[in-house]
């Protein structure tokens, strides 16, 4: 068994485990950041679409953290030919010394702008995706080693389709789940449970922000169009029923509210349109 095979075997055996410092930092983080949310939505959209179009025989989990680490970055030409990218004992020890034994500050803080779902999908189409168990967990604070370029990636071919129109989004939903952004208000989103999320309900509502999510179905209930939305909030994934036709506007909001005119709760729709040939 060569070094590459041993490395992959080690990744599989330690799936979900990380350095205690990383686990501590993760437990202290109340929620994932915007880039991590975008990456998780992107891989969920891809996994679902690949099953629907029979590119995968079953639902396959791909690495969201790979997209966090690589989306929005310039390609490294000839990365596998660089001496530091070769998986050798010497390079492994150098990586451990620089990034584990003498750990640098959190590399996630180096990113100046948050990733979008579109950024993540385009990265997947350009570079492919490793399976989830072959990469670090979401939120890992350790920099991926140069020799990680040898980890197998599943090729992804397709394009990102975007629309601002709710009606167009409903047409896309007939083919596959649709990515969207959901306006969150507290305490409504915290208390919704199995009820209907209808946005702000009183003067005591506070705007949390936009959160990437996935529309998985739309039904009509009591005369209202209701979307079933998969969302991760405060690190908990749940399915929330959202009123699709509810309009609101943020009055006297701060500069970060992003709500300047009447809008629906669900906005900014997109899908990965996969090439099946």
PDB file of N, CA and C in Angstrom, residues 1 3-17 92 133-134:
ATOM      1  N   UNK A   1       0.849  -1.194   0.000  1.00  0.00           N
ATOM      2  CA  UNK A   1       0.000   0.000   0.000  1.00  0.00           C
ATOM      3  C   UNK A   1       0.887   1.248   0.000  1.00  0.00           C
ATOM      4  N   UNK A   3       1.728   5.585  -0.099  1.00  0.00           N
ATOM      5  CA  UNK A   3       1.401   6.668   0.836  1.00  0.00           C
ATOM      6  C   UNK A   3       0.014   7.250   0.560  1.00  0.00           C
ATOM      7  N   UNK A   4      -0.347   7.395  -0.716  1.00  0.00           N
ATOM      8  CA  UNK A   4      -1.656   7.943  -1.042  1.00  0.00           C
ATOM      9  C   UNK A   4      -2.778   7.052  -0.508  1.00  0.00           C
ATOM     10  N   UNK A   5      -2.619   5.739  -0.657  1.00  0.00           N
ATOM     11  CA  UNK A   5      -3.629   4.807  -0.177  1.00  0.00           C
ATOM     12  C   UNK A   5      -3.722   4.823   1.344  1.00  0.00           C
ATOM     13  N   UNK A   6      -2.556   4.922   2.007  1.00  0.00           N
ATOM     14  CA  UNK A   6      -2.546   5.009   3.465  1.00  0.00           C
ATOM     15  C   UNK A   6      -3.223   6.287   3.952  1.00  0.00           C
ATOM     16  N   UNK A   7      -2.996   7.385   3.228  1.00  0.00           N
ATOM     17  CA  UNK A   7      -3.606   8.672   3.582  1.00  0.00           C
ATOM     18  C   UNK A   7      -5.129   8.581   3.470  1.00  0.00           C
ATOM     19  N   UNK A   8      -5.632   7.990   2.387  1.00  0.00           N
ATOM     20  CA  UNK A   8      -7.068   7.863   2.194  1.00  0.00           C
ATOM     21  C   UNK A   8      -7.678   6.936   3.251  1.00  0.00           C
ATOM     22  N   UNK A   9      -6.976   5.875   3.596  1.00  0.00           N
ATOM     23  CA  UNK A   9      -7.453   4.955   4.629  1.00  0.00           C
ATOM     24  C   UNK A   9      -7.548   5.668   5.970  1.00  0.00           C
ATOM     25  N   UNK A  10      -6.531   6.487   6.266  1.00  0.00           N
ATOM     26  CA  UNK A  10      -6.533   7.248   7.506  1.00  0.00           C
ATOM     27  C   UNK A  10      -7.697   8.229   7.556  1.00  0.00           C
ATOM     28  N   UNK A  11      -7.995   8.900   6.419  1.00  0.00           N
ATOM     29  CA  UNK A  11      -9.109   9.850   6.350  1.00  0.00           C
ATOM     30  C   UNK A  11     -10.429   9.142   6.645  1.00  0.00           C
ATOM     31  N   UNK A  12     -10.608   7.949   6.105  1.00  0.00           N
ATOM     32  CA  UNK A  12     -11.855   7.212   6.312  1.00  0.00           C
ATOM     33  C   UNK A  12     -12.011   6.770   7.767  1.00  0.00           C
ATOM     34  N   UNK A  13     -10.909   6.335   8.377  1.00  0.00           N
ATOM     35  CA  UNK A  13     -10.972   5.836   9.746  1.00  0.00           C
ATOM     36  C   UNK A  13     -11.192   6.955  10.761  1.00  0.00           C
ATOM     37  N   UNK A  14     -10.750   8.178  10.438  1.00  0.00           N
ATOM     38  CA  UNK A  14     -10.872   9.297  11.382  1.00  0.00           C
ATOM     39  C   UNK A  14     -12.009  10.236  11.005  1.00  0.00           C
ATOM     40  N   UNK A  15     -12.950   9.760  10.201  1.00  0.00           N
ATOM     41  CA  UNK A  15     -14.076  10.577   9.757  1.00  0.00           C
ATOM     42  C   UNK A  15     -14.806  11.190  10.956  1.00  0.00           C
ATOM     43  N   UNK A  16     -14.976  12.519  10.917  1.00  0.00           N
ATOM     44  CA  UNK A  16     -15.704  13.216  11.969  1.00  0.00           C
ATOM     45  C   UNK A  16     -14.859  13.598  13.163  1.00  0.00           C
ATOM     46  N   UNK A  17     -13.600  13.148  13.199  1.00  0.00           N
ATOM     47  CA  UNK A  17     -12.715  13.478  14.314  1.00  0.00           C
ATOM     48  C   UNK A  17     -11.781  14.607  13.927  1.00  0.00           C
ATOM     49  N   UNK A  92       4.607  15.598   5.146  1.00  0.00           N
ATOM     50  CA  UNK A  92       3.606  15.395   6.189  1.00  0.00           C
ATOM     51  C   UNK A  92       4.092  15.980   7.520  1.00  0.00           C
ATOM     52  N   UNK A 133     -16.444  12.192   3.555  1.00  0.00           N
ATOM     53  CA  UNK A 133     -15.520  11.514   4.461  1.00  0.00           C
ATOM     54  C   UNK A 133     -14.058  11.666   4.051  1.00  0.00           C
ATOM     55  N   UNK A 134     -13.818  12.208   2.866  1.00  0.00           N
ATOM     56  CA  UNK A 134     -12.448  12.361   2.380  1.00  0.00           C
ATOM     57  C   UNK A 134     -11.896  13.771   2.580  1.00  0.00           C
TER      58      UNK A 134
END
